[in-house]
Amino acid sequence: MKDQIRPALTMVLLLTVLTGLTYPLTVTGLAQVFFPDQANGSLILREGKVVGSRLIGQYFDKPEYFWSRPSATAPFPYNAAASGGSNLGPTNPVLIDAVKTRVAALRTADPGNALPIPVDLVTASGSGLDPHISPAAALYQAKRVARARGLDENSVLTLVSKHTEGRQFGLLGEPRVNVLMLNLALDALTAEPVSR
Amino acid sequence: MTLHGLLQIALFFGVLLLVTKPLGLYMARVYKGRPPGLSVVLGPLERDIYHLCGMRSEEEMAWKRYAQSLLLFSAFGMAVLYVLLRCQQDLPLNPRHFGSLAPDLAFNTAASYVSNTNWQAYAGESTMSHLSQMAGLTAQDFMSSAATMGALMALIRGLVRRGTTTVGNFWVDLVRSILYILLPLAMVSSLMLISQGAVQSLTGSVFVQWLQPRHGNQPVQDSDGQADRQEGFGASQQVLALGPAATQVIARDLGTSGGGFFSANSAHPFESPTPLSDLLLLLLQTVVAAGLTYTYGKMVGDTRRGWAILSVMLVVLSVGAAITYQAESAGNPRILDLGVDLSITDQQPGGNMEGKEIRFGVAQTALVATATTATSTGAPNGMQDSLSPLGGLVPLVMMQSGEVILGGIGSGLSGMIVLVIIAVFISGLMVGRTPEYLGKKLEPYEIKMASVAILVMPIATLVATAFVLMTETGRDAIANPGPHGLTEVLYGFTSMANNNGSAFGGLNADSLLYNVSGALVMLLGRFWTTIPILALAGSFAAKKIVHISEGALPTHMPLFAVWLMIVTVVVSAMSFFPALALGPIAEHLLMTD
């Protein structure tokens, strides 16, 4: 047993250096050369300023913006330094009450809209940072956004379909709309006539 | 269920089956000491490692010496990790200035990673420095999984060899597993993952201006004292936590360990940004375990035995995935009356979306929830705690099978071979013949060791669950009321005893009670099974080959595969059915009432 102590200790240290430093640092170097955009968080730059990440959602509750999915991160929604879901079980009354509150908020913001609400718009995502909503959830909100911005509903719908991503390779995952990118495009659309 | 969903699941199984044979063949050559291709580059490095360790790579070890090496290696690894976590505050690569971990949390985490469990009683992005994530956790993802790949090789050699005392050299198996199998796969696949958008940098965080500035309406939850400081940040800016995530995500999936760089694990868009990255991670969790069944068949000289075992694993896995998928598609009946649209269309994923991500939808999330618990990875891409009752039952059962449905790389197949021994033994009793496997007679010693290896898991799980539930601290940690609360604790200890590491995350398990009891359960779950498996290896190696009697059950035929499946299900069902009836089954009946 004693003669195994040296191999055991040396092995732990050597393999730590190999798999815990050499491997991640080499890949970091390669990533920074070949995929710098992705490796650094897929950041969105506008006029030299970072306005967000294409992969991380933000919180919206004004009628003129499309709303993201509910987020359960603490202490405030879309806290990208503390990811996580609600962890509420399906029979937990807290979950049912939360869904009720979210339904009411959506109805209040858009009183004329009696359509059933897509489930993803009233349930919290797993990461609390989901950048997407379903196309149905975007269509549900289009009228409200158009009204709040004084835009023609069709121009909002066009923008939504422009920002709708299909399944990857037509097969994988689900169709989706990136909320932050859509809202940025909306702001640009509204700002255009003013800036010209 | 939709056609798209079923096609995605079928695609996963298809690719897995395609990769099994070539990878299995390659691994067989690695363990025979003739790794093709890579040895030109890595051969000198391999020899340097042996030289620095002052050991002879030709030395053959008896099973006890093999076990000693494995235990010493794990003990030192655990000590190094513990010290690293306790001192991270004063060490470099800590851009967000995290403090060191408390003793009980550091002990729990060190036990968790060295036992290949990756149970996380902490939140990665708000606890761990980059150095701890890389040199501590990523490194153990490799080392702990390579150690059990070694134990599997010892067991297979024991079955193949005859009349000898030795089962191989632990250090050589360890180094070869890492150098020729895990590390090359990790290098290539981490770059693939990054190309999809996973982050890989040494920066701590990036500050982002909210597009819609925050105002009073935005709900702020209470979070004991910490809230104020974070609130100050969040008021004006969103803080995006970054780090060397991709390399750790790849290592933990490849090593079937499962610890997330971020708290939300694979649900986090910086860990798994696209549906394609999700499929990649799912394949990484399963290819090595599947390939090893072929390696096994190759080494025992009859690949049909490998395929027989793999078919049992994949049939159970696909049935489990189908049940989870169906349960999650059905959605939550309790929110149906509230004016919510649960239907599944091309415009929306529908179903039970609480705790799920849009880009994955119901099918991918259900498949990963099942496969990440069937393998001992435990890296789901959604919140297990928010699964429907039956959707959560399946992952529990997958783990309670003893992590043999693919299972951990190395440990899964070892566990399945133990079940093969039990199955052969029972069938031998039924037909009244001396049971034998691969020409080796199964005698009382083998059955004892196999029983010891199998029994420790249900005992540790159920005793720890019962013990913790008897204490007030234990019950206070529960987040959800009713039967779901019991499931949270049962799931936690099932996950720890089986070295899975996924959780019903509502359970607040960072307390002295859970940290210490959990650490002991994880260590028992790993090493109390590894030692009898190595003892089996030694005992088989010493045996002579007996003449195979007529009427013995052939172990490469479909009949035996079915029998093995029944034994696998019965062994776990008998131990856990009462607990499952009180947890998820009761909740399902309540929900649909």
JSON list of N, CA and C in Angstrom, two decimals, chain A residues 3-4 6 23 28 38-39 55 57-58 61 69 75 78-80 83 86-92 117-118 124 126-127 130 135-136 167-168 173, chain B residues 4 8 52 65 69 125 194-195 200 211-212 215 221 230 238-239 247 264 269 276 332 339 341 347-348 353-358 383 386 480 587:
[
{"chain": "A", "resi": 3, "resn": "ASP", "atom": "N", "xyz": [3.80, 1.88, -1.15]},
{"chain": "A", "resi": 3, "resn": "ASP", "atom": "CA", "xyz": [4.44, 2.24, -2.42]},
{"chain": "A", "resi": 3, "resn": "ASP", "atom": "C", "xyz": [3.46, 2.79, -3.42]},
{"chain": "A", "resi": 4, "resn": "GLN", "atom": "N", "xyz": [2.16, 2.81, -3.07]},
{"chain": "A", "resi": 4, "resn": "GLN", "atom": "CA", "xyz": [1.17, 3.38, -3.98]},
{"chain": "A", "resi": 4, "resn": "GLN", "atom": "C", "xyz": [0.90, 4.85, -3.68]},
{"chain": "A", "resi": 6, "resn": "ARG", "atom": "N", "xyz": [3.02, 7.45, -3.59]},
{"chain": "A", "resi": 6, "resn": "ARG", "atom": "CA", "xyz": [3.63, 8.39, -4.55]},
{"chain": "A", "resi": 6, "resn": "ARG", "atom": "C", "xyz": [2.89, 8.41, -5.88]},
{"chain": "A", "resi": 23, "resn": "TYR", "atom": "N", "xyz": [-6.34, 21.55, -20.50]},
{"chain": "A", "resi": 23, "resn": "TYR", "atom": "CA", "xyz": [-7.52, 21.37, -21.37]},
{"chain": "A", "resi": 23, "resn": "TYR", "atom": "C", "xyz": [-8.39, 22.62, -21.43]},
{"chain": "A", "resi": 28, "resn": "THR", "atom": "N", "xyz": [-10.01, 27.53, -24.25]},
{"chain": "A", "resi": 28, "resn": "THR", "atom": "CA", "xyz": [-10.32, 28.96, -24.15]},
{"chain": "A", "resi": 28, "resn": "THR", "atom": "C", "xyz": [-9.56, 29.74, -25.22]},
{"chain": "A", "resi": 38, "resn": "GLN", "atom": "N", "xyz": [-19.21, 33.94, -29.88]},
{"chain": "A", "resi": 38, "resn": "GLN", "atom": "CA", "xyz": [-19.95, 32.99, -29.05]},
{"chain": "A", "resi": 38, "resn": "GLN", "atom": "C", "xyz": [-19.29, 32.84, -27.67]},
{"chain": "A", "resi": 39, "resn": "ALA", "atom": "N", "xyz": [-17.95, 32.70, -27.65]},
{"chain": "A", "resi": 39, "resn": "ALA", "atom": "CA", "xyz": [-17.27, 32.39, -26.40]},
{"chain": "A", "resi": 39, "resn": "ALA", "atom": "C", "xyz": [-17.43, 33.51, -25.37]},
{"chain": "A", "resi": 55, "resn": "LEU", "atom": "N", "xyz": [-28.50, 35.45, -26.33]},
{"chain": "A", "resi": 55, "resn": "LEU", "atom": "CA", "xyz": [-28.90, 34.20, -25.69]},
{"chain": "A", "resi": 55, "resn": "LEU", "atom": "C", "xyz": [-29.58, 34.40, -24.34]},
{"chain": "A", "resi": 57, "resn": "GLY", "atom": "N", "xyz": [-32.40, 36.41, -22.03]},
{"chain": "A", "resi": 57, "resn": "GLY", "atom": "CA", "xyz": [-33.59, 37.25, -22.08]},
{"chain": "A", "resi": 57, "resn": "GLY", "atom": "C", "xyz": [-33.52, 38.41, -21.11]},
{"chain": "A", "resi": 58, "resn": "GLN", "atom": "N", "xyz": [-34.44, 39.37, -21.30]},
{"chain": "A", "resi": 58, "resn": "GLN", "atom": "CA", "xyz": [-34.58, 40.48, -20.37]},
{"chain": "A", "resi": 58, "resn": "GLN", "atom": "C", "xyz": [-36.03, 40.61, -19.95]},
{"chain": "A", "resi": 61, "resn": "ASP", "atom": "N", "xyz": [-42.33, 44.61, -19.07]},
{"chain": "A", "resi": 61, "resn": "ASP", "atom": "CA", "xyz": [-43.74, 44.60, -18.66]},
{"chain": "A", "resi": 61, "resn": "ASP", "atom": "C", "xyz": [-44.47, 45.85, -19.14]},
{"chain": "A", "resi": 69, "resn": "ARG", "atom": "N", "xyz": [-40.93, 35.43, -21.19]},
{"chain": "A", "resi": 69, "resn": "ARG", "atom": "CA", "xyz": [-41.58, 34.48, -20.29]},
{"chain": "A", "resi": 69, "resn": "ARG", "atom": "C", "xyz": [-41.34, 34.89, -18.84]},
{"chain": "A", "resi": 75, "resn": "PRO", "atom": "N", "xyz": [-32.87, 37.94, -6.79]},
{"chain": "A", "resi": 75, "resn": "PRO", "atom": "CA", "xyz": [-34.07, 38.51, -6.17]},
{"chain": "A", "resi": 75, "resn": "PRO", "atom": "C", "xyz": [-34.95, 39.24, -7.17]},
{"chain": "A", "resi": 78, "resn": "TYR", "atom": "N", "xyz": [-34.91, 37.64, -14.45]},
{"chain": "A", "resi": 78, "resn": "TYR", "atom": "CA", "xyz": [-33.84, 37.74, -15.45]},
{"chain": "A", "resi": 78, "resn": "TYR", "atom": "C", "xyz": [-32.52, 38.19, -14.84]},
{"chain": "A", "resi": 79, "resn": "ASN", "atom": "N", "xyz": [-32.26, 37.70, -13.61]},
{"chain": "A", "resi": 79, "resn": "ASN", "atom": "CA", "xyz": [-30.96, 37.94, -13.00]},
{"chain": "A", "resi": 79, "resn": "ASN", "atom": "C", "xyz": [-29.98, 36.93, -13.60]},
{"chain": "A", "resi": 80, "resn": "ALA", "atom": "N", "xyz": [-29.14, 37.41, -14.53]},
{"chain": "A", "resi": 80, "resn": "ALA", "atom": "CA", "xyz": [-28.25, 36.50, -15.25]},
{"chain": "A", "resi": 80, "resn": "ALA", "atom": "C", "xyz": [-27.00, 36.15, -14.46]},
{"chain": "A", "resi": 83, "resn": "SER", "atom": "N", "xyz": [-29.00, 31.97, -12.19]},
{"chain": "A", "resi": 83, "resn": "SER", "atom": "CA", "xyz": [-30.01, 31.29, -13.00]},
{"chain": "A", "resi": 83, "resn": "SER", "atom": "C", "xyz": [-30.83, 30.32, -12.18]},
{"chain": "A", "resi": 86, "resn": "SER", "atom": "N", "xyz": [-38.48, 27.99, -11.04]},
{"chain": "A", "resi": 86, "resn": "SER", "atom": "CA", "xyz": [-39.28, 28.17, -9.83]},
{"chain": "A", "resi": 86, "resn": "SER", "atom": "C", "xyz": [-39.21, 26.94, -8.93]},
{"chain": "A", "resi": 87, "resn": "ASN", "atom": "N", "xyz": [-38.97, 25.77, -9.53]},
{"chain": "A", "resi": 87, "resn": "ASN", "atom": "CA", "xyz": [-39.00, 24.51, -8.81]},
{"chain": "A", "resi": 87, "resn": "ASN", "atom": "C", "xyz": [-40.34, 24.24, -8.16]},
{"chain": "A", "resi": 88, "resn": "LEU", "atom": "N", "xyz": [-41.39, 24.86, -8.66]},
{"chain": "A", "resi": 88, "resn": "LEU", "atom": "CA", "xyz": [-42.72, 24.59, -8.12]},
{"chain": "A", "resi": 88, "resn": "LEU", "atom": "C", "xyz": [-43.28, 23.33, -8.78]},
{"chain": "A", "resi": 89, "resn": "GLY", "atom": "N", "xyz": [-43.81, 22.45, -7.95]},
{"chain": "A", "resi": 89, "resn": "GLY", "atom": "CA", "xyz": [-44.41, 21.23, -8.48]},
{"chain": "A", "resi": 89, "resn": "GLY", "atom": "C", "xyz": [-45.78, 21.52, -9.08]},
{"chain": "A", "resi": 90, "resn": "PRO", "atom": "N", "xyz": [-46.29, 20.59, -9.92]},
{"chain": "A", "resi": 90, "resn": "PRO", "atom": "CA", "xyz": [-47.53, 20.84, -10.64]},
{"chain": "A", "resi": 90, "resn": "PRO", "atom": "C", "xyz": [-48.75, 21.01, -9.74]},
{"chain": "A", "resi": 91, "resn": "THR", "atom": "N", "xyz": [-48.72, 20.45, -8.54]},
{"chain": "A", "resi": 91, "resn": "THR", "atom": "CA", "xyz": [-49.91, 20.57, -7.68]},
{"chain": "A", "resi": 91, "resn": "THR", "atom": "C", "xyz": [-49.74, 21.65, -6.62]},
{"chain": "A", "resi": 92, "resn": "ASN", "atom": "N", "xyz": [-48.63, 22.39, -6.68]},
{"chain": "A", "resi": 92, "resn": "ASN", "atom": "CA", "xyz": [-48.38, 23.41, -5.66]},
{"chain": "A", "resi": 92, "resn": "ASN", "atom": "C", "xyz": [-49.33, 24.61, -5.88]},
{"chain": "A", "resi": 117, "resn": "ILE", "atom": "N", "xyz": [-54.38, 32.08, -23.55]},
{"chain": "A", "resi": 117, "resn": "ILE", "atom": "CA", "xyz": [-52.99, 32.53, -23.53]},
{"chain": "A", "resi": 117, "resn": "ILE", "atom": "C", "xyz": [-52.06, 31.34, -23.69]},
{"chain": "A", "resi": 118, "resn": "PRO", "atom": "N", "xyz": [-51.10, 31.42, -24.63]},
{"chain": "A", "resi": 118, "resn": "PRO", "atom": "CA", "xyz": [-50.14, 30.31, -24.80]},
{"chain": "A", "resi": 118, "resn": "PRO", "atom": "C", "xyz": [-49.43, 30.00, -23.48]},
{"chain": "A", "resi": 124, "resn": "ALA", "atom": "N", "xyz": [-42.89, 29.84, -15.81]},
{"chain": "A", "resi": 124, "resn": "ALA", "atom": "CA", "xyz": [-41.49, 30.27, -15.69]},
{"chain": "A", "resi": 124, "resn": "ALA", "atom": "C", "xyz": [-40.57, 29.28, -16.39]},
{"chain": "A", "resi": 126, "resn": "GLY", "atom": "N", "xyz": [-36.94, 27.22, -17.32]},
{"chain": "A", "resi": 126, "resn": "GLY", "atom": "CA", "xyz": [-36.01, 26.47, -16.48]},
{"chain": "A", "resi": 126, "resn": "GLY", "atom": "C", "xyz": [-34.84, 27.30, -16.02]},
{"chain": "A", "resi": 127, "resn": "SER", "atom": "N", "xyz": [-34.28, 28.09, -16.91]},
{"chain": "A", "resi": 127, "resn": "SER", "atom": "CA", "xyz": [-33.10, 28.88, -16.57]},
{"chain": "A", "resi": 127, "resn": "SER", "atom": "C", "xyz": [-33.47, 30.20, -15.92]},
{"chain": "A", "resi": 130, "resn": "ASP", "atom": "N", "xyz": [-34.66, 32.42, -20.25]},
{"chain": "A", "resi": 130, "resn": "ASP", "atom": "CA", "xyz": [-35.06, 32.01, -21.60]},
{"chain": "A", "resi": 130, "resn": "ASP", "atom": "C", "xyz": [-35.21, 33.23, -22.51]},
{"chain": "A", "resi": 135, "resn": "PRO", "atom": "N", "xyz": [-43.87, 31.40, -31.14]},
{"chain": "A", "resi": 135, "resn": "PRO", "atom": "CA", "xyz": [-44.53, 32.28, -32.12]},
{"chain": "A", "resi": 135, "resn": "PRO", "atom": "C", "xyz": [-45.96, 32.61, -31.69]},
{"chain": "A", "resi": 136, "resn": "ALA", "atom": "N", "xyz": [-46.66, 31.62, -31.11]},
{"chain": "A", "resi": 136, "resn": "ALA", "atom": "CA", "xyz": [-48.03, 31.88, -30.65]},
{"chain": "A", "resi": 136, "resn": "ALA", "atom": "C", "xyz": [-48.05, 32.98, -29.59]},
{"chain": "A", "resi": 167, "resn": "ARG", "atom": "N", "xyz": [-37.45, 25.32, -36.53]},
{"chain": "A", "resi": 167, "resn": "ARG", "atom": "CA", "xyz": [-36.68, 24.25, -35.89]},
{"chain": "A", "resi": 167, "resn": "ARG", "atom": "C", "xyz": [-35.31, 24.16, -36.56]},
{"chain": "A", "resi": 168, "resn": "GLN", "atom": "N", "xyz": [-34.28, 23.81, -35.76]},
{"chain": "A", "resi": 168, "resn": "GLN", "atom": "CA", "xyz": [-32.94, 23.69, -36.33]},
{"chain": "A", "resi": 168, "resn": "GLN", "atom": "C", "xyz": [-32.92, 22.54, -37.33]},
{"chain": "A", "resi": 173, "resn": "GLY", "atom": "N", "xyz": [-35.73, 20.79, -31.83]},
{"chain": "A", "resi": 173, "resn": "GLY", "atom": "CA", "xyz": [-36.23, 21.85, -30.97]},
{"chain": "A", "resi": 173, "resn": "GLY", "atom": "C", "xyz": [-37.59, 22.36, -31.42]},
{"chain": "B", "resi": 4, "resn": "HIS", "atom": "N", "xyz": [-42.69, 15.47, -34.96]},
{"chain": "B", "resi": 4, "resn": "HIS", "atom": "CA", "xyz": [-41.37, 16.09, -34.79]},
{"chain": "B", "resi": 4, "resn": "HIS", "atom": "C", "xyz": [-40.69, 15.61, -33.52]},
{"chain": "B", "resi": 8, "resn": "GLN", "atom": "N", "xyz": [-37.22, 13.35, -33.30]},
{"chain": "B", "resi": 8, "resn": "GLN", "atom": "CA", "xyz": [-36.01, 13.79, -32.59]},
{"chain": "B", "resi": 8, "resn": "GLN", "atom": "C", "xyz": [-35.51, 12.70, -31.65]},
{"chain": "B", "resi": 52, "resn": "LEU", "atom": "N", "xyz": [7.13, 9.97, -14.12]},
{"chain": "B", "resi": 52, "resn": "LEU", "atom": "CA", "xyz": [7.05, 10.93, -13.01]},
{"chain": "B", "resi": 52, "resn": "LEU", "atom": "C", "xyz": [6.41, 10.32, -11.78]},
{"chain": "B", "resi": 65, "resn": "ARG", "atom": "N", "xyz": [-4.87, -4.85, -4.54]},
{"chain": "B", "resi": 65, "resn": "ARG", "atom": "CA", "xyz": [-3.94, -3.76, -4.82]},
{"chain": "B", "resi": 65, "resn": "ARG", "atom": "C", "xyz": [-4.60, -2.76, -5.79]},
{"chain": "B", "resi": 69, "resn": "SER", "atom": "N", "xyz": [-5.21, 1.17, -4.90]},
{"chain": "B", "resi": 69, "resn": "SER", "atom": "CA", "xyz": [-4.79, 2.29, -5.74]},
{"chain": "B", "resi": 69, "resn": "SER", "atom": "C", "xyz": [-5.96, 3.21, -6.03]},
{"chain": "B", "resi": 125, "resn": "GLU", "atom": "N", "xyz": [-22.65, 29.73, -10.54]},
{"chain": "B", "resi": 125, "resn": "GLU", "atom": "CA", "xyz": [-22.21, 31.06, -10.97]},
{"chain": "B", "resi": 125, "resn": "GLU", "atom": "C", "xyz": [-22.14, 32.07, -9.84]},
{"chain": "B", "resi": 194, "resn": "ILE", "atom": "N", "xyz": [-19.04, 25.38, -28.27]},
{"chain": "B", "resi": 194, "resn": "ILE", "atom": "CA", "xyz": [-18.81, 26.83, -28.29]},
{"chain": "B", "resi": 194, "resn": "ILE", "atom": "C", "xyz": [-19.32, 27.44, -29.59]},
{"chain": "B", "resi": 195, "resn": "SER", "atom": "N", "xyz": [-19.15, 26.70, -30.70]},
{"chain": "B", "resi": 195, "resn": "SER", "atom": "CA", "xyz": [-19.63, 27.24, -31.98]},
{"chain": "B", "resi": 195, "resn": "SER", "atom": "C", "xyz": [-21.13, 27.49, -31.94]},
{"chain": "B", "resi": 200, "resn": "GLN", "atom": "N", "xyz": [-16.98, 30.51, -23.14]},
{"chain": "B", "resi": 200, "resn": "GLN", "atom": "CA", "xyz": [-15.69, 29.96, -22.74]},
{"chain": "B", "resi": 200, "resn": "GLN", "atom": "C", "xyz": [-14.73, 31.14, -22.64]},
{"chain": "B", "resi": 211, "resn": "LEU", "atom": "N", "xyz": [-32.86, 46.99, -21.66]},
{"chain": "B", "resi": 211, "resn": "LEU", "atom": "CA", "xyz": [-33.53, 47.73, -22.73]},
{"chain": "B", "resi": 211, "resn": "LEU", "atom": "C", "xyz": [-34.73, 48.50, -22.15]},
{"chain": "B", "resi": 212, "resn": "GLN", "atom": "N", "xyz": [-35.50, 47.82, -21.31]},
{"chain": "B", "resi": 212, "resn": "GLN", "atom": "CA", "xyz": [-36.57, 48.52, -20.60]},
{"chain": "B", "resi": 212, "resn": "GLN", "atom": "C", "xyz": [-36.07, 48.78, -19.20]},
{"chain": "B", "resi": 215, "resn": "HIS", "atom": "N", "xyz": [-38.33, 49.51, -13.20]},
{"chain": "B", "resi": 215, "resn": "HIS", "atom": "CA", "xyz": [-39.15, 50.46, -12.45]},
{"chain": "B", "resi": 215, "resn": "HIS", "atom": "C", "xyz": [-39.90, 49.70, -11.37]},
{"chain": "B", "resi": 221, "resn": "GLN", "atom": "N", "xyz": [-38.10, 39.72, -5.37]},
{"chain": "B", "resi": 221, "resn": "GLN", "atom": "CA", "xyz": [-38.31, 38.72, -4.33]},
{"chain": "B", "resi": 221, "resn": "GLN", "atom": "C", "xyz": [-37.31, 38.91, -3.21]},
{"chain": "B", "resi": 230, "resn": "GLN", "atom": "N", "xyz": [-27.39, 42.69, -4.45]},
{"chain": "B", "resi": 230, "resn": "GLN", "atom": "CA", "xyz": [-27.69, 42.31, -5.84]},
{"chain": "B", "resi": 230, "resn": "GLN", "atom": "C", "xyz": [-28.70, 43.27, -6.45]},
{"chain": "B", "resi": 238, "resn": "GLN", "atom": "N", "xyz": [-28.06, 44.57, -16.11]},
{"chain": "B", "resi": 238, "resn": "GLN", "atom": "CA", "xyz": [-28.12, 43.12, -16.00]},
{"chain": "B", "resi": 238, "resn": "GLN", "atom": "C", "xyz": [-26.68, 42.61, -15.97]},
{"chain": "B", "resi": 239, "resn": "VAL", "atom": "N", "xyz": [-26.38, 41.73, -15.02]},
{"chain": "B", "resi": 239, "resn": "VAL", "atom": "CA", "xyz": [-25.04, 41.18, -14.92]},
{"chain": "B", "resi": 239, "resn": "VAL", "atom": "C", "xyz": [-25.03, 39.80, -15.56]},
{"chain": "B", "resi": 247, "resn": "THR", "atom": "N", "xyz": [-15.99, 23.95, -21.49]},
{"chain": "B", "resi": 247, "resn": "THR", "atom": "CA", "xyz": [-15.11, 22.82, -21.22]},
{"chain": "B", "resi": 247, "resn": "THR", "atom": "C", "xyz": [-15.62, 21.99, -20.04]},
{"chain": "B", "resi": 264, "resn": "ALA", "atom": "N", "xyz": [-28.60, 26.62, -13.31]},
{"chain": "B", "resi": 264, "resn": "ALA", "atom": "CA", "xyz": [-29.69, 26.02, -14.09]},
{"chain": "B", "resi": 264, "resn": "ALA", "atom": "C", "xyz": [-29.22, 24.88, -14.97]},
{"chain": "B", "resi": 269, "resn": "PRO", "atom": "N", "xyz": [-28.91, 29.10, -21.22]},
{"chain": "B", "resi": 269, "resn": "PRO", "atom": "CA", "xyz": [-28.54, 29.27, -22.64]},
{"chain": "B", "resi": 269, "resn": "PRO", "atom": "C", "xyz": [-27.03, 29.36, -22.87]},
{"chain": "B", "resi": 276, "resn": "LEU", "atom": "N", "xyz": [-29.43, 21.86, -31.26]},
{"chain": "B", "resi": 276, "resn": "LEU", "atom": "CA", "xyz": [-28.33, 21.01, -31.70]},
{"chain": "B", "resi": 276, "resn": "LEU", "atom": "C", "xyz": [-27.33, 20.76, -30.57]},
{"chain": "B", "resi": 332, "resn": "ASN", "atom": "N", "xyz": [-50.46, 20.49, -17.40]},
{"chain": "B", "resi": 332, "resn": "ASN", "atom": "CA", "xyz": [-50.97, 20.54, -16.03]},
{"chain": "B", "resi": 332, "resn": "ASN", "atom": "C", "xyz": [-52.46, 20.85, -16.03]},
{"chain": "B", "resi": 339, "resn": "GLY", "atom": "N", "xyz": [-57.78, 29.82, -18.49]},
{"chain": "B", "resi": 339, "resn": "GLY", "atom": "CA", "xyz": [-57.71, 30.51, -19.78]},
{"chain": "B", "resi": 339, "resn": "GLY", "atom": "C", "xyz": [-56.36, 30.35, -20.43]},
{"chain": "B", "resi": 341, "resn": "ASP", "atom": "N", "xyz": [-53.74, 28.17, -22.92]},
{"chain": "B", "resi": 341, "resn": "ASP", "atom": "CA", "xyz": [-53.76, 27.25, -24.06]},
{"chain": "B", "resi": 341, "resn": "ASP", "atom": "C", "xyz": [-52.60, 26.26, -23.95]},
{"chain": "B", "resi": 347, "resn": "GLN", "atom": "N", "xyz": [-47.03, 26.38, -33.66]},
{"chain": "B", "resi": 347, "resn": "GLN", "atom": "CA", "xyz": [-46.83, 27.75, -33.18]},
{"chain": "B", "resi": 347, "resn": "GLN", "atom": "C", "xyz": [-46.40, 27.80, -31.73]},
{"chain": "B", "resi": 348, "resn": "GLN", "atom": "N", "xyz": [-46.59, 26.72, -30.99]},
{"chain": "B", "resi": 348, "resn": "GLN", "atom": "CA", "xyz": [-46.21, 26.74, -29.57]},
{"chain": "B", "resi": 348, "resn": "GLN", "atom": "C", "xyz": [-45.93, 25.33, -29.06]},
{"chain": "B", "resi": 353, "resn": "MET", "atom": "N", "xyz": [-45.00, 23.53, -19.58]},
{"chain": "B", "resi": 353, "resn": "MET", "atom": "CA", "xyz": [-43.82, 24.35, -19.89]},
{"chain": "B", "resi": 353, "resn": "MET", "atom": "C", "xyz": [-43.18, 24.96, -18.64]},
{"chain": "B", "resi": 354, "resn": "GLU", "atom": "N", "xyz": [-43.75, 24.71, -17.45]},
{"chain": "B", "resi": 354, "resn": "GLU", "atom": "CA", "xyz": [-43.10, 25.23, -16.25]},
{"chain": "B", "resi": 354, "resn": "GLU", "atom": "C", "xyz": [-41.74, 24.54, -16.11]},
{"chain": "B", "resi": 355, "resn": "GLY", "atom": "N", "xyz": [-40.69, 25.36, -15.99]},
{"chain": "B", "resi": 355, "resn": "GLY", "atom": "CA", "xyz": [-39.34, 24.79, -15.83]},
{"chain": "B", "resi": 355, "resn": "GLY", "atom": "C", "xyz": [-38.71, 24.32, -17.13]},
{"chain": "B", "resi": 356, "resn": "LYS", "atom": "N", "xyz": [-39.34, 24.61, -18.26]},
{"chain": "B", "resi": 356, "resn": "LYS", "atom": "CA", "xyz": [-38.75, 24.19, -19.54]},
{"chain": "B", "resi": 356, "resn": "LYS", "atom": "C", "xyz": [-38.39, 25.40, -20.38]},
{"chain": "B", "resi": 357, "resn": "GLU", "atom": "N", "xyz": [-37.49, 25.18, -21.35]},
{"chain": "B", "resi": 357, "resn": "GLU", "atom": "CA", "xyz": [-37.03, 26.23, -22.26]},
{"chain": "B", "resi": 357, "resn": "GLU", "atom": "C", "xyz": [-37.73, 26.07, -23.60]},
{"chain": "B", "resi": 358, "resn": "ILE", "atom": "N", "xyz": [-38.05, 27.22, -24.24]},
{"chain": "B", "resi": 358, "resn": "ILE", "atom": "CA", "xyz": [-38.76, 27.16, -25.52]},
{"chain": "B", "resi": 358, "resn": "ILE", "atom": "C", "xyz": [-37.93, 26.41, -26.57]},
{"chain": "B", "resi": 383, "resn": "MET", "atom": "N", "xyz": [-36.21, 21.99, -15.28]},
{"chain": "B", "resi": 383, "resn": "MET", "atom": "CA", "xyz": [-36.27, 21.77, -13.85]},
{"chain": "B", "resi": 383, "resn": "MET", "atom": "C", "xyz": [-37.02, 20.48, -13.54]},
{"chain": "B", "resi": 386, "resn": "SER", "atom": "N", "xyz": [-40.29, 20.57, -11.47]},
{"chain": "B", "resi": 386, "resn": "SER", "atom": "CA", "xyz": [-41.55, 21.03, -12.05]},
{"chain": "B", "resi": 386, "resn": "SER", "atom": "C", "xyz": [-42.11, 20.06, -13.08]},
{"chain": "B", "resi": 480, "resn": "ASN", "atom": "N", "xyz": [-42.03, 22.10, -1.75]},
{"chain": "B", "resi": 480, "resn": "ASN", "atom": "CA", "xyz": [-43.39, 21.90, -2.24]},
{"chain": "B", "resi": 480, "resn": "ASN", "atom": "C", "xyz": [-44.21, 21.10, -1.22]},
{"chain": "B", "resi": 587, "resn": "GLU", "atom": "N", "xyz": [-49.25, 11.78, -5.89]},
{"chain": "B", "resi": 587, "resn": "GLU", "atom": "CA", "xyz": [-49.43, 13.11, -6.45]},
{"chain": "B", "resi": 587, "resn": "GLU", "atom": "C", "xyz": [-50.19, 13.05, -7.78]}
]
